CSV table of C-alpha atoms and ligand atoms in Angstrom, one decimal:
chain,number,residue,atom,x,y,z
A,210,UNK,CA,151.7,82.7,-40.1
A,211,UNK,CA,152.3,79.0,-40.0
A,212,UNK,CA,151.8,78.4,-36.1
A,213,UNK,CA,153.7,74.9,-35.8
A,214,UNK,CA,156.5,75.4,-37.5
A,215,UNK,CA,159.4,75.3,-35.6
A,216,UNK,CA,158.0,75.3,-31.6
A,217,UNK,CA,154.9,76.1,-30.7
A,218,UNK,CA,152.2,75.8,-27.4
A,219,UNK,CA,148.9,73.5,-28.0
A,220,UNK,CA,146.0,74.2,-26.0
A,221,UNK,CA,143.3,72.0,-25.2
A,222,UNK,CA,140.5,73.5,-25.0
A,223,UNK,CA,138.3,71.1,-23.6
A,224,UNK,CA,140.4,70.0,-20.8
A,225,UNK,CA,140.1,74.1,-20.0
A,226,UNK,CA,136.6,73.6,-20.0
A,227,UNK,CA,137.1,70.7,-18.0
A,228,UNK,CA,138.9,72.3,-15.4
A,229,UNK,CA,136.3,75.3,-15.4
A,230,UNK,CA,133.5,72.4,-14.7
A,231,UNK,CA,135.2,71.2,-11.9
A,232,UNK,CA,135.8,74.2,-10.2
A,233,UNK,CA,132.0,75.1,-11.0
A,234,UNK,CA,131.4,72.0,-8.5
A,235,UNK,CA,132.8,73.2,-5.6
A,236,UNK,CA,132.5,76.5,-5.2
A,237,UNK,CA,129.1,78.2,-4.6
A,238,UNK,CA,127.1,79.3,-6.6
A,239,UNK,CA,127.2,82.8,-5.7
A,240,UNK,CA,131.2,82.6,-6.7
A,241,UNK,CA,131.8,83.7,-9.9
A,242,UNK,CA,135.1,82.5,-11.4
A,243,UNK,CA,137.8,85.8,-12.1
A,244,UNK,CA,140.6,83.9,-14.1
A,245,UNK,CA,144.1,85.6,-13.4
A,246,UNK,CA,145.1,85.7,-17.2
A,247,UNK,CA,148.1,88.1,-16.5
A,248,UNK,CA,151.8,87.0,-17.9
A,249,UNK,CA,150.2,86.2,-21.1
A,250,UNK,CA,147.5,83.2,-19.4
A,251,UNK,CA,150.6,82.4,-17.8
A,252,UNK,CA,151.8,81.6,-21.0
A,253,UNK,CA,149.3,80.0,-22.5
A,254,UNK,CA,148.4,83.1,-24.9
A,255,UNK,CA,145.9,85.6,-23.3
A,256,UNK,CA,143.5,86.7,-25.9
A,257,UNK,CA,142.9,83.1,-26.7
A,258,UNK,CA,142.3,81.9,-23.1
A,259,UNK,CA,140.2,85.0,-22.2
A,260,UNK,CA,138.4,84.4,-25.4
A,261,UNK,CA,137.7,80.5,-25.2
A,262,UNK,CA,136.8,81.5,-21.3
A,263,UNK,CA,134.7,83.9,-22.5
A,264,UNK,CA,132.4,81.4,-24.2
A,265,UNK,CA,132.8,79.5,-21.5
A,266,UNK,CA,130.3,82.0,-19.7
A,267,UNK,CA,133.2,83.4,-18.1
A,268,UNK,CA,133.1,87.2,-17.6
A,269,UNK,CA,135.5,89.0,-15.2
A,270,UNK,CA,139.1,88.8,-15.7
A,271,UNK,CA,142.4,89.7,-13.5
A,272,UNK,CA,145.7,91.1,-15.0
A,273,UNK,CA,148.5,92.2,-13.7
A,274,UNK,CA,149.3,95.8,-15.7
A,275,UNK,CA,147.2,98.2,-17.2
A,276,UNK,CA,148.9,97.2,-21.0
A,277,UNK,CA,147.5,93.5,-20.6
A,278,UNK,CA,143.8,95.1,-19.9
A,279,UNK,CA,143.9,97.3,-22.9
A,280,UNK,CA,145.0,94.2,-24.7
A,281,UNK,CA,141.8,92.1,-23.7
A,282,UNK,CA,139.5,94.8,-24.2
A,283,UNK,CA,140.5,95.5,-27.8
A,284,UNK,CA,140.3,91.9,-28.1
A,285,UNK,CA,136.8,91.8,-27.4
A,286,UNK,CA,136.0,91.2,-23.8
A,287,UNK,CA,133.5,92.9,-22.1
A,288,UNK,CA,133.2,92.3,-18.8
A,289,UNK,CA,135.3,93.2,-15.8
A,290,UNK,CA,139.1,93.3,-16.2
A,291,UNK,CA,140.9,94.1,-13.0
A,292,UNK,CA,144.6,95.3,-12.6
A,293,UNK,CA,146.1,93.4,-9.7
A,294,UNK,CA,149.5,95.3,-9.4
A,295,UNK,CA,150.5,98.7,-9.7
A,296,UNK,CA,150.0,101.6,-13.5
A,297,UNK,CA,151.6,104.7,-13.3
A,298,UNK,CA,149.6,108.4,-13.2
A,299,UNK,CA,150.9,108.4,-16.7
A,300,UNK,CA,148.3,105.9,-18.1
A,301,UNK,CA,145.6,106.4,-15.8
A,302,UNK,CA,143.4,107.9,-19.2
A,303,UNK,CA,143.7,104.1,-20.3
A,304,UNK,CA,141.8,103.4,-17.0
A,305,UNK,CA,138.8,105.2,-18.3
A,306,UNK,CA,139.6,105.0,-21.8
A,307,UNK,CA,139.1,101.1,-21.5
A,308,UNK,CA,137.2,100.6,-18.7
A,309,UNK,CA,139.5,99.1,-16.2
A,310,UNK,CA,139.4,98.4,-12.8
A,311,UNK,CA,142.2,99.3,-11.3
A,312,UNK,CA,143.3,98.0,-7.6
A,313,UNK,CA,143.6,100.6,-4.7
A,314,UNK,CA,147.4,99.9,-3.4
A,315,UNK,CA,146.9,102.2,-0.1
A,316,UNK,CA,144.9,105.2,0.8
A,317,UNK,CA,148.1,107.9,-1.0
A,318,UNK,CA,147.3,105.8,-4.1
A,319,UNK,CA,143.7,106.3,-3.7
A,320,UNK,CA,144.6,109.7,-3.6
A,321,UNK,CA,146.5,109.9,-6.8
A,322,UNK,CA,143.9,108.0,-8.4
A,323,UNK,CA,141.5,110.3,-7.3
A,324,UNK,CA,143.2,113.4,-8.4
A,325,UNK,CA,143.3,111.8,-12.1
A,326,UNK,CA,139.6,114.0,-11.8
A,327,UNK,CA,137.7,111.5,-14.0
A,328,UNK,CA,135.7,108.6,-13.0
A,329,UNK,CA,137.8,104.9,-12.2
A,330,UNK,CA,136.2,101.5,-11.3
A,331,UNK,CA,138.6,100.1,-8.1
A,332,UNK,CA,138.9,97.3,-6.1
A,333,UNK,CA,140.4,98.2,-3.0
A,334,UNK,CA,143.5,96.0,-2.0
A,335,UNK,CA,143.6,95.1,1.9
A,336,UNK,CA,147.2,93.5,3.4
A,337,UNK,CA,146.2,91.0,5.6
A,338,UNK,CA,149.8,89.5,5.9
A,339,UNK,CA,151.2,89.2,2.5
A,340,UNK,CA,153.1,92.5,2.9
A,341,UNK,CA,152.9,93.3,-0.4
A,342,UNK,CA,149.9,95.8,-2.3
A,343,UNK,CA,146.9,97.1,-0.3
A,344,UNK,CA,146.3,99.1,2.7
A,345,UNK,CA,147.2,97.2,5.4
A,346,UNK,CA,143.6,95.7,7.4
A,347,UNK,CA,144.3,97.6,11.1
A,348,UNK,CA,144.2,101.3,8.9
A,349,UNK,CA,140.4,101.2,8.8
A,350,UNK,CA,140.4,104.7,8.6
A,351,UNK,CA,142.5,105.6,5.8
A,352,UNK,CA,140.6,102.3,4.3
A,353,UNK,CA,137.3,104.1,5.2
A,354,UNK,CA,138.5,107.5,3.3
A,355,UNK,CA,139.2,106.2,-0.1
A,356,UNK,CA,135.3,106.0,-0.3
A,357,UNK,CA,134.9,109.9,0.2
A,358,UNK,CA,137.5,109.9,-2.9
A,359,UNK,CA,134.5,111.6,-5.4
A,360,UNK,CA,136.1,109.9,-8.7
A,361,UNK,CA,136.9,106.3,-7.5
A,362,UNK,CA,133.7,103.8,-8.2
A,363,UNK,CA,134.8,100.8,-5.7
A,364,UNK,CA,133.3,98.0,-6.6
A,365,UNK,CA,135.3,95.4,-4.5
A,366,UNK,CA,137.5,94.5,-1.3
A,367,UNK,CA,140.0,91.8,-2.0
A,368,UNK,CA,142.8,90.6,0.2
A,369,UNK,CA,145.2,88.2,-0.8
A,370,UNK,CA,147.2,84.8,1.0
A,371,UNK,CA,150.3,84.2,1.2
A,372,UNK,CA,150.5,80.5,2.9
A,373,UNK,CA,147.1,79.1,1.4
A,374,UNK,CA,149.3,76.1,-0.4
A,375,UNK,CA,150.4,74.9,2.3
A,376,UNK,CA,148.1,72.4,4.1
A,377,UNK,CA,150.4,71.8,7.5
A,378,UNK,CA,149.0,72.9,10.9
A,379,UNK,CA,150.8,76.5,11.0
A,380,UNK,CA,150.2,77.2,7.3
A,381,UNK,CA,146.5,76.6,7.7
A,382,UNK,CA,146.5,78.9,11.4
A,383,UNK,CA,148.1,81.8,9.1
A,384,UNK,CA,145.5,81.4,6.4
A,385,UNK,CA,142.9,81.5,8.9
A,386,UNK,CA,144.3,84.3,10.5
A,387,UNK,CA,144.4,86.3,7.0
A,388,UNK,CA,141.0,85.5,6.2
A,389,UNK,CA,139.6,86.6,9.9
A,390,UNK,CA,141.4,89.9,9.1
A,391,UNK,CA,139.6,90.3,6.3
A,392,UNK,CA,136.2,89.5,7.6
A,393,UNK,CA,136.5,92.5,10.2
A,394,UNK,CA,138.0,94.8,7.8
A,395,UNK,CA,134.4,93.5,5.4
A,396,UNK,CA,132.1,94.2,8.7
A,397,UNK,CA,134.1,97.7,9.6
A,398,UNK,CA,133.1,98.7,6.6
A,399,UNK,CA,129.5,97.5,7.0
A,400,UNK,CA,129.1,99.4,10.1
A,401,UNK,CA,130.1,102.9,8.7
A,402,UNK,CA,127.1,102.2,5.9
A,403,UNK,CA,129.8,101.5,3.1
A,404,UNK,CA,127.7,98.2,0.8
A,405,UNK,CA,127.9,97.5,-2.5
A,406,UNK,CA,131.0,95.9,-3.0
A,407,UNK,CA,132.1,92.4,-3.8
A,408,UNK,CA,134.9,90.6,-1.5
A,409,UNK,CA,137.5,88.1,-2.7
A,410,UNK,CA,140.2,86.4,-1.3
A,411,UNK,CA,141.1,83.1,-2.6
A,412,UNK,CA,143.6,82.4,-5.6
A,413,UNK,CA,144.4,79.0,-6.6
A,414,UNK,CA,145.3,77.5,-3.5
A,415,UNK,CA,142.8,79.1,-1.6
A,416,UNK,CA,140.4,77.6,-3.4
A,417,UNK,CA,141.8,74.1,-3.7
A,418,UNK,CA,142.4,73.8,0.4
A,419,UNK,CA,139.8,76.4,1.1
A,420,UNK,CA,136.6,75.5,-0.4
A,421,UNK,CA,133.9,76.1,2.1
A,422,UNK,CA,135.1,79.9,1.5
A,423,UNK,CA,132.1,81.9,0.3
A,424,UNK,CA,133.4,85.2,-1.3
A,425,UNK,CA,132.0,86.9,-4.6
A,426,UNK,CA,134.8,85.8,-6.7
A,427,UNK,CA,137.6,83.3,-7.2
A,428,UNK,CA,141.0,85.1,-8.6
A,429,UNK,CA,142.2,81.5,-10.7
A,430,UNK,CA,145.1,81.2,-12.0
A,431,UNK,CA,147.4,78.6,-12.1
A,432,UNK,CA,144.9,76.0,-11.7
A,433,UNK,CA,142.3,76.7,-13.8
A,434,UNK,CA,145.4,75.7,-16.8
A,435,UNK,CA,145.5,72.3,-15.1
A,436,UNK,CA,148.7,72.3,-13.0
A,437,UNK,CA,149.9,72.5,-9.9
A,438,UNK,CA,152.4,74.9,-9.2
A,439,UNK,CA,154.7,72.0,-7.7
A,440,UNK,CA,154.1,67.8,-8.0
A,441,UNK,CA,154.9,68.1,-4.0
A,442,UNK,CA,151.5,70.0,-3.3
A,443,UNK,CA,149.1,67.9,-1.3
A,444,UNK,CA,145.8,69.8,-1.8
A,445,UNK,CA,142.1,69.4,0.1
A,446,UNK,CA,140.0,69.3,-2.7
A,447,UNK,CA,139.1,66.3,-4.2
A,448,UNK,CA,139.3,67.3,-7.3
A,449,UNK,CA,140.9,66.6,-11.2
A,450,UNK,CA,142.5,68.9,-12.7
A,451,UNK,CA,143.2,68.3,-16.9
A,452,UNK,CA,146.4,70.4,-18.5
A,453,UNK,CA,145.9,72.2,-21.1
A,454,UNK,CA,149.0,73.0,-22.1
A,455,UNK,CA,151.2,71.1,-24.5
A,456,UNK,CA,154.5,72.7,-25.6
A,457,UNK,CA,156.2,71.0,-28.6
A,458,UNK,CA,159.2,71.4,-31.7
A,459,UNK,CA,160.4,70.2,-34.5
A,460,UNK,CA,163.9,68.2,-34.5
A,461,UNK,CA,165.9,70.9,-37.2
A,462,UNK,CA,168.4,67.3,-37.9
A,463,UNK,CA,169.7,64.7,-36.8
A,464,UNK,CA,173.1,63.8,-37.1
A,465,UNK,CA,176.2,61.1,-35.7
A,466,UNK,CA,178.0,61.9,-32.9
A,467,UNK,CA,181.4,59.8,-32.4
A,468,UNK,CA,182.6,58.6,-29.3
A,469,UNK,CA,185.3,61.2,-27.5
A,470,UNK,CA,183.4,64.1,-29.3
A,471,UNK,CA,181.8,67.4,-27.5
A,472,UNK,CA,178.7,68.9,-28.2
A,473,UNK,CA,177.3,72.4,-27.7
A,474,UNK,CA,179.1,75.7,-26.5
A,475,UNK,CA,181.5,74.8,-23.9
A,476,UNK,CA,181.7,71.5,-24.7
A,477,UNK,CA,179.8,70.1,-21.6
A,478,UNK,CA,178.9,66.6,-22.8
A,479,UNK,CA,181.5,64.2,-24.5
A,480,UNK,CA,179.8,61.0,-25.8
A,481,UNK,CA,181.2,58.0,-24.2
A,482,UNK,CA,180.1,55.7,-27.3
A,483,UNK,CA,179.0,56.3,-31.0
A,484,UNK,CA,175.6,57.9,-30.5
A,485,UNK,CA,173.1,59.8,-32.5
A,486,UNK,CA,171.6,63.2,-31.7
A,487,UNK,CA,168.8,65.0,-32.5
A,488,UNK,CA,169.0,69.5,-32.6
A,489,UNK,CA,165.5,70.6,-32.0
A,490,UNK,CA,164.6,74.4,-32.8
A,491,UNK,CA,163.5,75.6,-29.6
A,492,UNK,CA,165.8,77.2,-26.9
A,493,UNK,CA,166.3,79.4,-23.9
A,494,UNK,CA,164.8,82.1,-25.9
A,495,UNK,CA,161.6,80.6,-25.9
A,496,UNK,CA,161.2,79.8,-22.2
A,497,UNK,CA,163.3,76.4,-21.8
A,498,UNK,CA,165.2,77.1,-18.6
A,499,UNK,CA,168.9,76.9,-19.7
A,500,UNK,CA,169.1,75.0,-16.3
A,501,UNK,CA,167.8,72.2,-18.4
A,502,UNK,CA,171.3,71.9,-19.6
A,503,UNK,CA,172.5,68.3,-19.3
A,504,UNK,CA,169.2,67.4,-17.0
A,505,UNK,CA,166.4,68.0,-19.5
A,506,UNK,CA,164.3,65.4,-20.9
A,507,UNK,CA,161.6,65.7,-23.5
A,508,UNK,CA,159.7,62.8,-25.2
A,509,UNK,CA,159.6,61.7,-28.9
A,510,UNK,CA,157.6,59.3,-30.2
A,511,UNK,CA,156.4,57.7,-26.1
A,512,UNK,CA,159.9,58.3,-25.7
A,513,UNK,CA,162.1,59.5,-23.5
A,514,UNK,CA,165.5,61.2,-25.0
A,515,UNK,CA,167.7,63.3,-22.4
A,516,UNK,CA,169.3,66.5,-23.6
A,517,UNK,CA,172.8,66.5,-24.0
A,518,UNK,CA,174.8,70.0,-24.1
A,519,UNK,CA,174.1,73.4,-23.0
A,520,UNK,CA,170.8,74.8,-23.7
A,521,UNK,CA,171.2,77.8,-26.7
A,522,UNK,CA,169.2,80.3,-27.7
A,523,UNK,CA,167.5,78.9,-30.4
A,524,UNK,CA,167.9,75.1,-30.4
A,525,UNK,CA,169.1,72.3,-28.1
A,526,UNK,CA,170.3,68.9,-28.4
A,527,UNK,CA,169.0,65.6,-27.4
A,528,UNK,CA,170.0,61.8,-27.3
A,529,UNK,CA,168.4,60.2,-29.9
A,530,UNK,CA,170.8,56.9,-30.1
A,531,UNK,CA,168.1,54.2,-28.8
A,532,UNK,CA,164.9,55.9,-30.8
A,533,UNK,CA,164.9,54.5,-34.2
A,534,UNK,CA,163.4,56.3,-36.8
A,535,UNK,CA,164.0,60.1,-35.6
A,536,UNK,CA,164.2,62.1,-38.3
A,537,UNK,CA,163.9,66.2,-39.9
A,538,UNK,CA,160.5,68.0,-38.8
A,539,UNK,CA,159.4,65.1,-36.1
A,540,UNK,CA,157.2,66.4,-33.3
A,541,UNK,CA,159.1,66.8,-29.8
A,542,UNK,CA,157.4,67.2,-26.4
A,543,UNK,CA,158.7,69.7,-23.8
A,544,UNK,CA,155.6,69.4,-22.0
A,545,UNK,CA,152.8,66.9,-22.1
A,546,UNK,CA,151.7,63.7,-23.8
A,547,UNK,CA,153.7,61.4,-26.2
A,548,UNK,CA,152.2,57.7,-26.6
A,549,UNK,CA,151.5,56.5,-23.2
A,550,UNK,CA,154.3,58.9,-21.8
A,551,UNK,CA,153.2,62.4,-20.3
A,552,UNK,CA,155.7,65.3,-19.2
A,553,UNK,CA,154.2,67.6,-16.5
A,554,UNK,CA,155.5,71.4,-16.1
A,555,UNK,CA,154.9,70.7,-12.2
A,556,UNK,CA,157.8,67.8,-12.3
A,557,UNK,CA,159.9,69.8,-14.3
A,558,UNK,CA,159.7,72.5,-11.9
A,559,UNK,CA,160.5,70.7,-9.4
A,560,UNK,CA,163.9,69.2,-10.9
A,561,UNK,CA,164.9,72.6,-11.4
A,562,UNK,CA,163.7,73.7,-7.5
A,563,UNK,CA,161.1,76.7,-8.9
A,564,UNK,CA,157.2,76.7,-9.9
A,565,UNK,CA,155.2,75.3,-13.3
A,566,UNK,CA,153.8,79.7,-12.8
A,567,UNK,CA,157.7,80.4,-13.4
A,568,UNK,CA,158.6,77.9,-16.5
A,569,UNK,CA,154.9,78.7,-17.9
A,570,UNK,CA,154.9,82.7,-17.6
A,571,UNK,CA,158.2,82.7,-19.1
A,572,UNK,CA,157.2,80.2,-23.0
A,573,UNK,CA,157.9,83.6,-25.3
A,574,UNK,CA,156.3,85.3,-28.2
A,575,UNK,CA,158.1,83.2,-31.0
A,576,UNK,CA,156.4,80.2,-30.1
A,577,UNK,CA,153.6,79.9,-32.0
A,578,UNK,CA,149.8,78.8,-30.2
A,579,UNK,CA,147.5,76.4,-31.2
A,580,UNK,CA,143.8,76.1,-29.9
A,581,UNK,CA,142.7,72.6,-30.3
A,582,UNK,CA,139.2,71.9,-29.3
A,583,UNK,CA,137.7,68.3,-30.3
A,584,UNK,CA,133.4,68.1,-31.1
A,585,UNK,CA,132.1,66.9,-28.0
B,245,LIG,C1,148.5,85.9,-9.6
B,245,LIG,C2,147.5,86.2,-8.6
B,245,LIG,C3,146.4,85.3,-8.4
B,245,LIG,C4,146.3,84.0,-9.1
B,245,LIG,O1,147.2,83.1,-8.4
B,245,LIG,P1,147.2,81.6,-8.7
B,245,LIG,O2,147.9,81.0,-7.5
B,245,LIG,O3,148.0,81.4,-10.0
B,245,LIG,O4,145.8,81.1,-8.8
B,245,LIG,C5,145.4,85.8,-7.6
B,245,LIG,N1,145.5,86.9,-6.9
B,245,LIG,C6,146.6,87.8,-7.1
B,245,LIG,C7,146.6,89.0,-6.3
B,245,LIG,C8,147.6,87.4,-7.9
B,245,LIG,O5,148.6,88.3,-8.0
């Protein structure tokens, strides 16, 4: 398969590296990194993030269904591979099968679990305030019980925050809040004798605005691909984050548009002048919001051309009228560099009010993906 033929996802490996480097430096030492490579790497193509982290020294991984696991494992990773969200009774043999670790939601999942009759690594999930999975922190007794479940091999106690990106006053007295719930929940458990498990707490932002945090493991995700998940986000950490993430197409023509004439189903844009326009060959289908209708802008050569139009499936349009020299099979940049120009997925987000996780975790399957890794 030809990977860049019509759209298609680069990844820079380096800058992956880069960003692992970084986040190396200011966490402890003791704090193994656990990239969250569910939704595909958040896009980015999971067997060849988990792969390139892999080599990175990079062992433990966090998905988010029981199918993305098996996927890894085939793949070739060996280490740890956690389930974050919820897999039905009906593929708990793919738990052992593979090797998973599956996450304890509450003590009656525990249970189920349990009654599966053969051994299953867990981390147990602990609701702290997020009020979504895990057993919520003041039932340390049903927390307690899921160890005297004989088939479940617990080898961790994670919580999760819900408010760690924000970095005002009442965001950061939630956080702390979350995090001191936790703690007792951790020393509960020390009292009755249960040890041997590792603790973790911090995604992205938890990291980034909590660093002094020491826990066994840091759940990364959206960070660790070089992007915050708005342009608005102030964050603590002193730190430089590289993309690596480029998402680019080919213009399919380029053709004359007259002036009164409409372009695109619906008919939303009328030039006002003679212009030119270029279609390219990527569309909603492939993860480019359809919001981007008539607001988009992508760059070609350094430059910036806005789309005109609705959005389709398959292609899109773009003003191409003051770029000279567009023509068939030219490269097109939804997201990243072009000449001196750069498009970030966090300011794109933002003109469409959502996240760079949303517009990431949604690039599709057609597009092809690229690993680009320059000698250092
Ligand atoms: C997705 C997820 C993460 C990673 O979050 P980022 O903000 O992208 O770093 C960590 N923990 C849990 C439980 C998650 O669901």
């Amino acid at each position: 398969m030809y990977q860049k033929s019509r759209a298609w996802i680069e990844l820079d490996m380096n800058n992956l590296a880069h960003n692992i480097n970084q986040f190396r430096k200011i966490l402890s030492p003791e704090c193994a990194i656990m990239p969250a490579v569910k939704a595909n790497a958040y896009g980015h193509g999971a067997v060849l993030i988990a792969k390139a982290l892999q080599d990175l020294e990079i062992k433990d991984f966090c998905v988010a269904s029981a199918d993305e696991g098996v996927l890894l494992r085939k793949a070739g990773i060996t280490g740890q591979i956690l389930i974050l969200g919820y897999t039905s009774p009906n593929q708990f043999s793919d738990l052992a099968k593979y090797s998973l670790t599956q996450t304890v939601i509450d003590f009656p999942y525990a249970k189920m679990l349990n009654d599966f009759g053969q051994a299953v690594f867990a981390h147990v999930g602990i609701d702290t305030g997020m009020r979504r999975l895990g057993e919520r922190s003041e039932n340390i007794e049903e927390i307690c019980k899921i160890w005297e479940l004989a088939h479940l091999r617990i080898t961790g106690v994670y919580s999760h925050l819900c408010m760690s990106d924000g970095s005002g006053d009442a965001e950061r007295k939630i956080t702390l809040k979350q995090i001191e719930e936790f703690h007792e929940v951790i020393n509960l458990l020390y009292e009755k004798g249960i040890h041997h498990f590792k603790t973790h707490i911090q995604g992205s932002y938890g990291v980034l605005n909590y660093p002094a945090l020491r826990f066994d493991y840091a759940r990364l995700g959206i960070a660790l691909y070089g992007v915050l998940s708005s342009s608005r986000d102030q964050i603590i950490s002193d730190i430089k984050l590289k993309p690596v993430l480029s998402l680019k197409a080919r213009i399919a023509c380029v053709k004359q548009l007259h002036k009164d004439e409409a372009v695109g189903y619906g008919m939303t844009y009328r030039a006002e002048k003679e212009m030119r326009i270029a279609v390219v060959a990527i569309g909603y289908a492939d993860g480019i919001p359809r919001e981007l209708s008539n607001k988009g802008f992508v760059l070609i050569n350094g430059k910036k051309s806005d789309v005109v139009g609705r959005i389709c499936m398959d292609q899109l349009m773009v003003d191409v009228t003051d770029i000279s020299g567009v023509s068939y099979g030219d490269e097109v940049i939804f997201i990243g560099k072009s000449g001196s120009s750069e498009i970030l997925v966090s300011d794109l987000a933002d003109s469409i009010n959502t996240i760079s996780n949303e517009i990431l975790s949604r690039l599709g399957n057609r597009l092809g993906r690229v690993a680009i890794k320059n000698k250092f």
